[in-house]
Each structure stands twice: as structure tokens, then as C-alpha cells.
Short mmCIF file of C-alpha atoms and ligand atoms in Angstrom, two decimals:
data_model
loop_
_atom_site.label_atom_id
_atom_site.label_comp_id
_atom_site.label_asym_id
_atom_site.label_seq_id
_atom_site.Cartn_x
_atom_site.Cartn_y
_atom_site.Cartn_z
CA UNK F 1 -4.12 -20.04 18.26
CA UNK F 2 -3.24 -16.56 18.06
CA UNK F 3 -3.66 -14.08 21.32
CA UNK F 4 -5.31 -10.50 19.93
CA UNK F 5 -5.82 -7.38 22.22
CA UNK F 6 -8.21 -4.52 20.30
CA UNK F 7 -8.15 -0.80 20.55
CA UNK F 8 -11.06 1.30 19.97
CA UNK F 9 -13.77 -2.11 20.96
CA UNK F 10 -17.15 0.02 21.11
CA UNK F 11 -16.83 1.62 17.79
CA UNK F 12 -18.59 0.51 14.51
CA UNK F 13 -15.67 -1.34 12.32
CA UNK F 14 -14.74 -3.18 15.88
CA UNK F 15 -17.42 -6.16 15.55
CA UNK F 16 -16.17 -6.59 12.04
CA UNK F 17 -12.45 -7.14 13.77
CA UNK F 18 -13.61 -9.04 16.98
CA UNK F 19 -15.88 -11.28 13.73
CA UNK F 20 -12.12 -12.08 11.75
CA UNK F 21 -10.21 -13.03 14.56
CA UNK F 22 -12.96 -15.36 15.67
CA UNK F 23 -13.53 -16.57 12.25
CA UNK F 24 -9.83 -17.17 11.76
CA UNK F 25 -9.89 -19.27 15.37
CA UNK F 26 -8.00 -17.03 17.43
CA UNK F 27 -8.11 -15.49 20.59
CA UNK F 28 -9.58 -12.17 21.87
CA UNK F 29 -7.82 -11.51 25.10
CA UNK F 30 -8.45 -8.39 25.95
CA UNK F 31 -9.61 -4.86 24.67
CA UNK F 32 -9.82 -1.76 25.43
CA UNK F 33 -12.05 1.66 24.68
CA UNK F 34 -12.69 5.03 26.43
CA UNK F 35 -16.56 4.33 26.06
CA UNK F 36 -18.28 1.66 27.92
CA UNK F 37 -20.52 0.28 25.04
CA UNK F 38 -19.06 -3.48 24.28
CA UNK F 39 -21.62 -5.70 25.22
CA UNK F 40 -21.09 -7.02 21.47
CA UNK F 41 -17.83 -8.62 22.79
CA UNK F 42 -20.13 -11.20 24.45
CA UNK F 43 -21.40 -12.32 21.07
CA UNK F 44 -17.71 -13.26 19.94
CA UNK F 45 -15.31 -13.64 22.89
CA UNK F 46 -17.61 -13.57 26.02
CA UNK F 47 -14.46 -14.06 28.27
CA UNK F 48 -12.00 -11.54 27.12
CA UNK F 49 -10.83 -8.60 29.76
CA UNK F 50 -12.27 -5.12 28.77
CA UNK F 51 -10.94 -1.70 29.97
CA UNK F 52 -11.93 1.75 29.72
CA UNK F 53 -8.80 3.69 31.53
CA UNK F 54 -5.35 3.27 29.11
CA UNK F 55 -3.36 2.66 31.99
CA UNK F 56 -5.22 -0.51 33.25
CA UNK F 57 -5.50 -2.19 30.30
CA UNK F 58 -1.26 -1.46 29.61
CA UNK F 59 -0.84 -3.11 32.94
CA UNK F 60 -3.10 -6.21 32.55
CA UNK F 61 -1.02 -7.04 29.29
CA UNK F 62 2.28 -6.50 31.53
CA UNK F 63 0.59 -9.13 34.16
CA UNK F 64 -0.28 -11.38 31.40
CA UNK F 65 2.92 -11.55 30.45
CA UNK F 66 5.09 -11.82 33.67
CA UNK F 67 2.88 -13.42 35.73
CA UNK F 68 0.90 -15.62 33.42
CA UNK F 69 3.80 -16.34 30.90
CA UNK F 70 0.97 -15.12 28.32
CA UNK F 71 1.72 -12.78 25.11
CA UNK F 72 -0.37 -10.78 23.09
CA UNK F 73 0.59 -11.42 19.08
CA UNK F 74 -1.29 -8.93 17.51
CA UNK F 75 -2.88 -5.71 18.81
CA UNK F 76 -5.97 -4.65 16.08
CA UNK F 77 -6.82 -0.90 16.23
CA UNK F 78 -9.94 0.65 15.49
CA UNK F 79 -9.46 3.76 17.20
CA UNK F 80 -10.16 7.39 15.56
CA UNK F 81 -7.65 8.00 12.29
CA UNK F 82 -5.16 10.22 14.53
CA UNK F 83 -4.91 7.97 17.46
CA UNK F 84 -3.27 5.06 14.82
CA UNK F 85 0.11 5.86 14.91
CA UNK F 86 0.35 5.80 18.98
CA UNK F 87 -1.83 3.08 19.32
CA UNK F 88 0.77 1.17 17.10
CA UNK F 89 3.65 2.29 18.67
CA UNK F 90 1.92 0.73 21.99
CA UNK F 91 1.55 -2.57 20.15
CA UNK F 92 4.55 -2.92 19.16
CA UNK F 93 6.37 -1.88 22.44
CA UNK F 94 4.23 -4.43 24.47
CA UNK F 95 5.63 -7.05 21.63
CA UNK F 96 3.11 -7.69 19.52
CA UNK F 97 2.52 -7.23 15.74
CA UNK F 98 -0.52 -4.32 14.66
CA UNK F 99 -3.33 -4.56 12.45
CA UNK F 100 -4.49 -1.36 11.94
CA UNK F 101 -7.87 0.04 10.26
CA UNK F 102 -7.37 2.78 7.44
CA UNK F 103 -5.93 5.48 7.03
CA UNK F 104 -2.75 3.99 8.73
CA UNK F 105 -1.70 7.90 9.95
CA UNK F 106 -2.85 11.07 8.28
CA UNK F 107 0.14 12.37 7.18
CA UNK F 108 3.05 10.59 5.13
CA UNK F 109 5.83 11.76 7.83
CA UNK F 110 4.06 9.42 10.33
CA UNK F 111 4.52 6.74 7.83
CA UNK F 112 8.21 7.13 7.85
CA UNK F 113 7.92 7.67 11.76
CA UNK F 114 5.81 4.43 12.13
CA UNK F 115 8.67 2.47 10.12
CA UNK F 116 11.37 3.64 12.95
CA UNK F 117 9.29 2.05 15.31
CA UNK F 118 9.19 -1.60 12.96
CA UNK F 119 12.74 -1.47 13.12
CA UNK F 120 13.68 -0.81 16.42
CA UNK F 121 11.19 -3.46 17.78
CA UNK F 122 11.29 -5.85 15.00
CA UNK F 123 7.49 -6.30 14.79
CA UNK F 124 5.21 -5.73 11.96
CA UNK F 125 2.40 -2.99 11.25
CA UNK F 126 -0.72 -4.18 8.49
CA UNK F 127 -2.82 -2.08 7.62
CA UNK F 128 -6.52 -2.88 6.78
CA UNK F 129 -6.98 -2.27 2.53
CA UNK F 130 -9.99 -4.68 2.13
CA UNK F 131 -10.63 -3.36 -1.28
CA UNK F 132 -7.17 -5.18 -2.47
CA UNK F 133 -8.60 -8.32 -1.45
CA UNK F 134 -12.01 -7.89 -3.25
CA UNK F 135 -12.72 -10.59 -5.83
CA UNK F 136 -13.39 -7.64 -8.60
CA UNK F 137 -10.61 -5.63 -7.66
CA UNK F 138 -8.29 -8.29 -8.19
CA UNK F 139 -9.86 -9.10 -11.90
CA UNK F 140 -9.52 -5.54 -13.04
CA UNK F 141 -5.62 -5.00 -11.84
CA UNK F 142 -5.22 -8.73 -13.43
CA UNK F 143 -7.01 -7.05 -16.86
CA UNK F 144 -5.05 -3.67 -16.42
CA UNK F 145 -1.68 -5.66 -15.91
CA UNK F 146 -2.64 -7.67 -19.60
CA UNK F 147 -3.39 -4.63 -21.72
CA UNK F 148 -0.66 -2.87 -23.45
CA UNK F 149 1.95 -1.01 -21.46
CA UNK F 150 0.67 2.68 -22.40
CA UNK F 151 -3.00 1.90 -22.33
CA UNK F 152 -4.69 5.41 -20.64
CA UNK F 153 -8.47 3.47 -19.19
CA UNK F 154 -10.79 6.46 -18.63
CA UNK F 155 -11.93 6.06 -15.09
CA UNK F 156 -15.87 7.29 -13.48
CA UNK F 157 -15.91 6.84 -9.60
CA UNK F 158 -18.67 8.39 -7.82
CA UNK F 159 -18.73 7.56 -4.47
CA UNK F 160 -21.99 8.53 -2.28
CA UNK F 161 -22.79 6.95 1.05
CA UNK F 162 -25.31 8.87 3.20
CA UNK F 163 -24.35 9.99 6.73
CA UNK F 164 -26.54 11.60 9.13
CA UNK F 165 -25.56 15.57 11.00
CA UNK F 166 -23.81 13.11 13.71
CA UNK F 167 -20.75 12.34 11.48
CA UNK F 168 -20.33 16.15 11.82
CA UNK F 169 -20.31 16.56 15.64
CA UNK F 170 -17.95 13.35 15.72
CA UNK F 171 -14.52 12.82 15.26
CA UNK F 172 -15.20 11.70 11.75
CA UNK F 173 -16.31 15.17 11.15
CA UNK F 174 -13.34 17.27 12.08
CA UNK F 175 -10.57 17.71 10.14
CA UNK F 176 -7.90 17.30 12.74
CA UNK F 177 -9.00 13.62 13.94
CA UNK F 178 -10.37 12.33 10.44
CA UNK F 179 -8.71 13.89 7.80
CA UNK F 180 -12.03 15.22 6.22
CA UNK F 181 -14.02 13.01 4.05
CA UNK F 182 -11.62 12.47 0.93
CA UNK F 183 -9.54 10.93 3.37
CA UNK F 184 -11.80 9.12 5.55
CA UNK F 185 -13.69 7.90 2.98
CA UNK F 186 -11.62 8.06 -0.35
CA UNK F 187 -8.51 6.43 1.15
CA UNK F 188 -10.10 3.08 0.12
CA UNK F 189 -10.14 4.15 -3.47
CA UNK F 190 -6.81 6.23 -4.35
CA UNK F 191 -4.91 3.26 -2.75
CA UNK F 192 -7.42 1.14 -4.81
CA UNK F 193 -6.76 2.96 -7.94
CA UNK F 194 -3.05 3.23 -7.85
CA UNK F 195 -2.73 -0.36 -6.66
CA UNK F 196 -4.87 -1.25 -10.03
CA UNK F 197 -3.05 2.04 -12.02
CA UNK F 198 0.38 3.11 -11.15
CA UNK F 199 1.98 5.91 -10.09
CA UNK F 200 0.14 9.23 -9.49
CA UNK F 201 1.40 11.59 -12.35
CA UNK F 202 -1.75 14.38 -11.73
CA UNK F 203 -3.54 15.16 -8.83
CA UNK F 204 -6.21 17.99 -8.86
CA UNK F 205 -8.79 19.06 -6.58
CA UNK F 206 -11.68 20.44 -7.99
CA UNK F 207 -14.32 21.15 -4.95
CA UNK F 208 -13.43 19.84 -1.19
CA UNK F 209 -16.46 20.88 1.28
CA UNK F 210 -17.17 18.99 4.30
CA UNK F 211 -19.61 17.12 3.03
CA UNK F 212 -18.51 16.15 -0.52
CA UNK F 213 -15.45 16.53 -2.44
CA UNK F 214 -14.49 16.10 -5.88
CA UNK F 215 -11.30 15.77 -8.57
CA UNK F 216 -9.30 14.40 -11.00
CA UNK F 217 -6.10 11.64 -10.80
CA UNK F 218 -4.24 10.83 -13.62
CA UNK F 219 -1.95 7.53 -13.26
CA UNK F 220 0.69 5.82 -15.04
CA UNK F 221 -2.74 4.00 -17.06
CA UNK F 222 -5.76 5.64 -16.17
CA UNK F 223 -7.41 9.00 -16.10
CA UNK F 224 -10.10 9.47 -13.25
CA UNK F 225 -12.88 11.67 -12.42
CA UNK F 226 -13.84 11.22 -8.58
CA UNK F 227 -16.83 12.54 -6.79
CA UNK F 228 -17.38 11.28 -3.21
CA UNK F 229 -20.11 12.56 -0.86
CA UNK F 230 -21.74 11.65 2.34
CA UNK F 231 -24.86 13.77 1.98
CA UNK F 232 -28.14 12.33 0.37
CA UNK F 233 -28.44 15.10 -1.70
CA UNK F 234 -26.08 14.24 -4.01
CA UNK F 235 -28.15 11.09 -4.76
CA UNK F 236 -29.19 10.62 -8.27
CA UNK F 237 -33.11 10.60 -8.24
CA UNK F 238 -33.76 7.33 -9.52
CA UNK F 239 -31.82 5.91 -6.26
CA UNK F 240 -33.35 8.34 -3.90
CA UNK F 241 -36.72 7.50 -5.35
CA UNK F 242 -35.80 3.57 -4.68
CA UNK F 243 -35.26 4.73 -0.72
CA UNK F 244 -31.43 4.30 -1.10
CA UNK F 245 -28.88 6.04 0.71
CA UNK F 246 -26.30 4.66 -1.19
CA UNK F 247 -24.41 5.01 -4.56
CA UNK F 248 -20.98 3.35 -5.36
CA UNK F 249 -20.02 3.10 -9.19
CA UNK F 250 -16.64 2.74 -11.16
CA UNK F 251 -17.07 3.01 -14.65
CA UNK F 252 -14.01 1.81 -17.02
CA UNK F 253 -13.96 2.99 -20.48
CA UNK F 254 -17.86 3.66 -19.82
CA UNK F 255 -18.61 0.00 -18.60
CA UNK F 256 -19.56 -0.63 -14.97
CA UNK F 257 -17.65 -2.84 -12.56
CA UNK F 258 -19.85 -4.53 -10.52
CA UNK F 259 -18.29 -4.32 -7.09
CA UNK F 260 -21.28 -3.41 -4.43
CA UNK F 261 -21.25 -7.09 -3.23
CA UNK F 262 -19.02 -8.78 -1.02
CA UNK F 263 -18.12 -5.85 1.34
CA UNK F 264 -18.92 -7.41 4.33
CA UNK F 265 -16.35 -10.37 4.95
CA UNK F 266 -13.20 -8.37 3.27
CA UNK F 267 -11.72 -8.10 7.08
CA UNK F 268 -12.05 -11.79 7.57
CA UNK F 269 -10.30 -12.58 3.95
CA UNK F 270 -7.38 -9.44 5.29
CA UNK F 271 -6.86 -11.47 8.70
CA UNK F 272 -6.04 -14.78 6.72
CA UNK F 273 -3.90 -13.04 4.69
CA UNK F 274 -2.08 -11.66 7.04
CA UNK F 275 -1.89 -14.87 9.30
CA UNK F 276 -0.97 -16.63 6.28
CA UNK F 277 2.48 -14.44 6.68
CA UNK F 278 1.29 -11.72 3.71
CA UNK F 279 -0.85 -8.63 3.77
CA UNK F 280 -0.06 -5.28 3.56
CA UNK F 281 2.56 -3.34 5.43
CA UNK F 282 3.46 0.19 5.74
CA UNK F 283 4.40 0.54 2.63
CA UNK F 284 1.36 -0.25 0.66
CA UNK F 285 -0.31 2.11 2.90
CA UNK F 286 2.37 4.70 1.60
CA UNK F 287 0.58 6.06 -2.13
CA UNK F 288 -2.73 6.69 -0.36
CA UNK F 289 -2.01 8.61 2.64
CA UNK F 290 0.42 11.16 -0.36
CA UNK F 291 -2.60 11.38 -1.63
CA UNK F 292 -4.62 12.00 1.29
CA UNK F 293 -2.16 14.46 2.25
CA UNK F 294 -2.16 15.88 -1.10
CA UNK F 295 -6.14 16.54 -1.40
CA UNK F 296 -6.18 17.30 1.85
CA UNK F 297 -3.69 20.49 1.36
CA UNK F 298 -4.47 21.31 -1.99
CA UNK F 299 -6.56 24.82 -3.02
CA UNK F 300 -10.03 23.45 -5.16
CA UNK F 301 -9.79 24.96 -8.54
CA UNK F 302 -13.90 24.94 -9.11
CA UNK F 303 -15.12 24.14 -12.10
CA UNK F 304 -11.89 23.61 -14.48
CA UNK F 305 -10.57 21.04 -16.56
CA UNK F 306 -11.33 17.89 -16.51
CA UNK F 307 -13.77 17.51 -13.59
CA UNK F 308 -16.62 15.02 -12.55
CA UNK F 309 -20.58 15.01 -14.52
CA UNK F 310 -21.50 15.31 -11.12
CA UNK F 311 -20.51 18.90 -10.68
CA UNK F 312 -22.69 20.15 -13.68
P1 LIG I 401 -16.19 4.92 15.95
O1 LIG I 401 -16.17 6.33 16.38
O2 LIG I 401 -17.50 4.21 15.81
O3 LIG I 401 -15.29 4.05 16.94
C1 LIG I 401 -14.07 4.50 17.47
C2 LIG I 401 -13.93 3.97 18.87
O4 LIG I 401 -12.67 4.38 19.39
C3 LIG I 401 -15.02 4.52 19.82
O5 LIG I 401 -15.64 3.47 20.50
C4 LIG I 401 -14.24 5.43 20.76
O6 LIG I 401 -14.75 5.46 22.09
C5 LIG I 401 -12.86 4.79 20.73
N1 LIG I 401 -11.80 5.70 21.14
C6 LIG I 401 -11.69 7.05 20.96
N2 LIG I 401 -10.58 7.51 21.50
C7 LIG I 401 -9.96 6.44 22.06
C8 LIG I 401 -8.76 6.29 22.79
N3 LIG I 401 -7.96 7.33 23.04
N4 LIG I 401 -8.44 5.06 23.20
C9 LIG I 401 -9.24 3.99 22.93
N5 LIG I 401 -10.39 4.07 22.27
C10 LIG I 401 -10.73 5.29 21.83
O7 LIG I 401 -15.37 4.83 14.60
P2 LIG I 401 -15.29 3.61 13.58
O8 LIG I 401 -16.18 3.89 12.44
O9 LIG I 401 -15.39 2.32 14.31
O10 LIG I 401 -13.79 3.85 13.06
C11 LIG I 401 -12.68 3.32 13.73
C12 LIG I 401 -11.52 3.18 12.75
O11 LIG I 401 -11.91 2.27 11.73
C13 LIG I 401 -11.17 4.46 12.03
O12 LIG I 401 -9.80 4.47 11.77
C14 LIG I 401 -11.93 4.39 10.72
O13 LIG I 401 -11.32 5.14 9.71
C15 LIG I 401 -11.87 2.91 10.45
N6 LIG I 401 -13.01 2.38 9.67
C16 LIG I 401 -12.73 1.55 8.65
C17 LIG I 401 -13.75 1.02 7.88
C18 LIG I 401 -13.43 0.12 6.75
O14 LIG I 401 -14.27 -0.05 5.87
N7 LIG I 401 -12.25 -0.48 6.73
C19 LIG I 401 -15.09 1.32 8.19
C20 LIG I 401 -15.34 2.16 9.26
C21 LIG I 401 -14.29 2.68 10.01
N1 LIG I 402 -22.65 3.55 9.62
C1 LIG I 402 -22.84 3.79 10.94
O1 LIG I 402 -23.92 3.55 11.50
N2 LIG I 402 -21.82 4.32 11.66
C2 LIG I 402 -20.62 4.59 11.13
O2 LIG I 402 -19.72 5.05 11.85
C3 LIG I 402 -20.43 4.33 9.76
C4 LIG I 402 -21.46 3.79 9.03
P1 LIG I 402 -21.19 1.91 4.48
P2 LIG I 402 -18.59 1.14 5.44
O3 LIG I 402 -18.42 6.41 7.71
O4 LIG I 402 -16.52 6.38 8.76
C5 LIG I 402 -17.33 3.42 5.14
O5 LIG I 402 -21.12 3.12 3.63
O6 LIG I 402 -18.24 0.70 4.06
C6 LIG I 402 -23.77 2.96 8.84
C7 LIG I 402 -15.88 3.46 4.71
N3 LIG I 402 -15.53 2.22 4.02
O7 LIG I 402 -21.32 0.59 3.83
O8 LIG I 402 -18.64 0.12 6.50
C8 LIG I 402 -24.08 3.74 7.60
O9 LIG I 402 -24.89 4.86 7.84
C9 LIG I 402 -14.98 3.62 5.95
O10 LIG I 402 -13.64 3.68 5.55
O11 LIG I 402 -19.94 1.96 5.46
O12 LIG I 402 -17.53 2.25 5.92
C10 LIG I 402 -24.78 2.70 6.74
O13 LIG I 402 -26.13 2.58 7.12
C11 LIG I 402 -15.39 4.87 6.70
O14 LIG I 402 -14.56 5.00 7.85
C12 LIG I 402 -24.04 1.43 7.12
O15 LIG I 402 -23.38 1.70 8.37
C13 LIG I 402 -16.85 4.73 7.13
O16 LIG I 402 -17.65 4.57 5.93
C14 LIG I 402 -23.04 0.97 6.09
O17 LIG I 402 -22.33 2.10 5.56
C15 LIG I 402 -17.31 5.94 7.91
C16 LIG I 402 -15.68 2.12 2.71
O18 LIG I 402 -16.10 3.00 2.03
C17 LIG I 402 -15.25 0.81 2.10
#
């Protein structure tokens, strides 16, 4: 059995992390949070230590260790996007190996920062890309990695997922501690696409607002047209009129691929992996957060070129 500690415990993705490591029969030894809100730990590890000062919970794990010959393996971190790359850094110096929610860092000179830090400690970082280890994800790289060598697959991914004025006011709303929503959101499906498509040979940013963004990627096989939003407005009106807040589709060569299902248990299937001596390190994580970076930086063009139906 495997001793956890968890960053960032009274946050959304947390139960879905607290869930895997009880599901995989570890341990939950401690966690930590600035916010008080964890009852939920009860429902999963109804003995583990909880903190809301940093300096506390850094101590307890030193006690656990010298005093009750007791050592954290793995630190999981579900804190904001710009708090990753120190809370790593901590799990690593107290000895332990990080599992780390997406984006890994915002920018791709804290990737090269964050390897330093694997080095010189000799533990590992993973970073959480659930949509690798989705059952349809896997089939389409499988059917992309049959096809003929130069085979362009023209690519459809709108992306909308309805989020009330609080994602503005939070963290996930400003730039600085998110990213902004192409890489908050979209992270999942760049690293999706070029783990399924090869290298990024075009990246072009059509609109980039705060509440929807849109462009086109061309990779070593595929051209795609991306749209991603987080306001309902963007909804088509047949899925509005249904009461839905949500849209995901990926269209390949104009057919669908039918990947709504199955979100839920994709951290549990990344924590076997990853106790099972694989999953992804930091340099998976590397192609998305250029990306990121990329969109992020990058001066929308409007309506030019090859952009999404969605814009019209
Ligand atoms: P959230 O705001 O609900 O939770 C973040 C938690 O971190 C909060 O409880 C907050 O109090 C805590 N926190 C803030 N600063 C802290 C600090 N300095 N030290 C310790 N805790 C601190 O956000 P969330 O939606 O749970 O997102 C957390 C992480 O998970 C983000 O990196 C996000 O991108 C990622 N995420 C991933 C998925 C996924 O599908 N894989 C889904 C949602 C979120
Ligand atoms: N929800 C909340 O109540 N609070 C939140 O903080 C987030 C959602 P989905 P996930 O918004 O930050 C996606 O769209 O797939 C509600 C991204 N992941 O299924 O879990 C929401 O209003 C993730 O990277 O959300 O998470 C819905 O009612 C990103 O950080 C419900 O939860 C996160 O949004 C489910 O919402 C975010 C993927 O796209 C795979």
C-alpha cells in the first residue's frame, strides 16, 4: 500500500483523486488546502490529517517521517494551474514522486525547470492526460498509426461546456493563474490531438476572448478546426432546446467519434497506470503546454483562412 499526501483537497477534481487512490487501495495520509471545505475526505479516507496553513502540513510530513519512520510516495496536486510547478518541487523535496492535474505549468520554460528538479532528487513528476487513456482515444491513434504515412484526416472539434459568471471571478478566470480558457480547457485536446497526429507544423489563432476561443492546427496527419467555449450561448439550438449545457464533438473526415462516455473513471485508469510503473511524465506534457503557450501569445487573425463553421 502506497502512502499519498494531496494538494489543493477542497477543490472540484480533488474527490476524483482522493476516489483513484482509494480505488487503487492506497493510502491517503494527509492533505492539505487553504480553504476549509473537505468534509468529502470523510467519504474516502475518514482518518487522514488535513491542514489549511502550508507550514503545518510541511512539518507533519517531516514528523511522519523522523519520528514515525513513515514516508509519503506520492504527493497528488490539484491546486490552481500556476501553483503546479512549486507544489511539485515540494513533493519531490519531501521525497516523494508527483501526480499532478493538467496543465503541468503554464509555460514550457517551467517544463524544462521542473525536469532540473527530477534530476537532482531522482523522483518522478506524472502528469494527469486522462484523455490518452480513453478507450476511443486509443482506437483512433491505433487507426491513425494504420493508415498510410502521408494521410492529412480533416479534423472538427468543437468543444462547449457551460460555466457560470463564477469561473470569471475565480482563478480559472484570470489569465495569470489559469492560462485563459484554451489552456485550461483545450490542454486536454492539443495534447490529445498531437498524441493521435504528430508534430504541430501550423498553429493559428483565429478569435481568443475570455469566454471562447477558436483556431486552426495542422499536424504531421491531420488538419483541425477548433472552437472551444464555456458560455451557453454558443450552444447549438437543438442542445439548448434539450436543456443541455454541454457540447463535445470530434468529427474525422466528417464522421463522429463517439467519446462523451466514460469521462468519469479516466483518473482511476491514470493512477493504475502509473502504479503499474508507466504513465506520463514531463515530457508528454511537453507538446501541449507549446501549444498553450503558443495560443496563449499569439495575435487572433479574425475571420481568415481556414477557420471553424462555428464562427459564421
Ligand atoms: P478548484 O478551484 O475547485 O480547486 C482548487 C483548490 O486549490 C481550492 O480548494 C483552493 O482552495 C486550493 N488552493 C488554492 N491555492 C492553494 C495553495 N496555495 N495551497 C493549497 N491549496 C490551494 O479547482 P479545480 O477545478 O479543482 O482545479 C484544480 C486543478 O485540477 C487545476 O489544475 C485544474 O486545471 C485541474 N482540473 C483538471 C480536470 C481534469 O479533467 N483533469 C478537471 C478540473 C480541474
Ligand atoms: N463544474 C463545477 O461545478 N466546478 C468546476 O470547477 C468545474 C466544473 P465538465 P470536467 O472548468 O476548470 C473540465 O465540463 O470535464 C461542473 C476540463 N476537463 O464535464 O470535469 C460543471 O459546471 C478541466 O480540465 O468538467 O472538467 C458541470 O456541471 C477543466 O479544468 C460539471 O461540473 C474544468 O472543466 C461537469 O463539467 C474547469 C475536460 O474538459 C476533460
Amino acid at each position: 500500500m502506497k502512502n499519498f499526501a494531496l494538494i489543493g483537497a477542497a477543490g472540484y477534481i480533488a474527490p476524483r483523486h482522493m476516489k483513484a487512490i482509494k480505488d487503487t487501495g492506497n493510502n491517503l495520509l494527509t492533505a492539505f488546502d487553504k480553504g476549509d471545505s473537505v468534509g468529502i475526505i470523510d467519504s474516502y479516507f475518514p482518518n487522514a490529517d488535513f491542514f489549511v496553513e502550508f507550514e503545518r502540513f510541511d512539518r507533519h510530513i517531516e514528523k511522519l517521517k523522523y519520528e514515525k519512520d513513515t514516508y509519503l510516495d506520492y504527493v497528488s496536486i490539484c491546486s490552481p494551474n500556476y501553483l503546479h510547478d512549486a507544489h511539485i518541487r515540494f513533493a519531490l523535496r519531501s521525497g516523494a514522486d508527483a501526480i499532478c492535474e493538467k496543465p503541468l505549468v503554464l509555460n514550457p520554460w517551467n517544463v524544462d525547470k521542473l525536469q532540473h528538479v527530477e534530476e537532482k532528487t531522482g523522483k518522478k513528476i506524472y502528469n494527469i492526460l486522462q484523455l490518452r487513456v480513453h478507450p476511443s482515444i486509443i482506437a483512433l491513434r491505433e487507426k491513425v498509426k494504420n493508415a498510410k504515412k502521408d494521410t492529412k484526416f480533416e479534423v472538427d472539434l468543437t468543444y462547449l461546456t457551460s460555466r457560470g459568471n463564477w469561473y470569471h471571478t475565480s482563478w480559472k478566470g484570470d489569465k495569470t493563474k489559469s492560462g485563459g480558457i484554451a489552456t485550461n480547457i483545450g490542454v486536454h485536446f492539443y495534447d490529445m490531438l498531437s498524441w493521435i497526429f504528430g508534430d504541430v507544423q501550423e498553429n493559428i489563432v483565429h478569435v481568443h476572448e475570455n469566454d471562447r476561443a477558436a483556431g486552426y492546427l495542422e499536424f504531421e496527419n491531420a488538419r483541425v478546426k477548433w472552437f472551444l467555449s464555456i458560455s451557453s450561448k454558443y450552444l447549438p439550438k437543438e442542445i439548448k432546446e434539450k436543456g443541455q449545457t454541454t457540447f463535445r464533438s470530434i468529427t474525422i473526415n466528417g464522421e463522429e467519434l463517439e467519446f462523451s462516455g466514460g469521462f468519469t473513471d479516466l483518473h482511476t485508469m491514470v493512477y493504475k497506470d502509473i502504479l503499474a510503473g508507466k504513465g506520463y511524465g514531463v515530457d508528454a506534457a511537453r507538446t501541449a503546454i507549446e501549444i498553450v503557450h503558443d495560443i496563449r501569445n499569439a495575435k487572433p487573425v479574425g475571420l481568415k483562412g481556414e477557420y471553424h463553421r462555428f464562427l459564421k
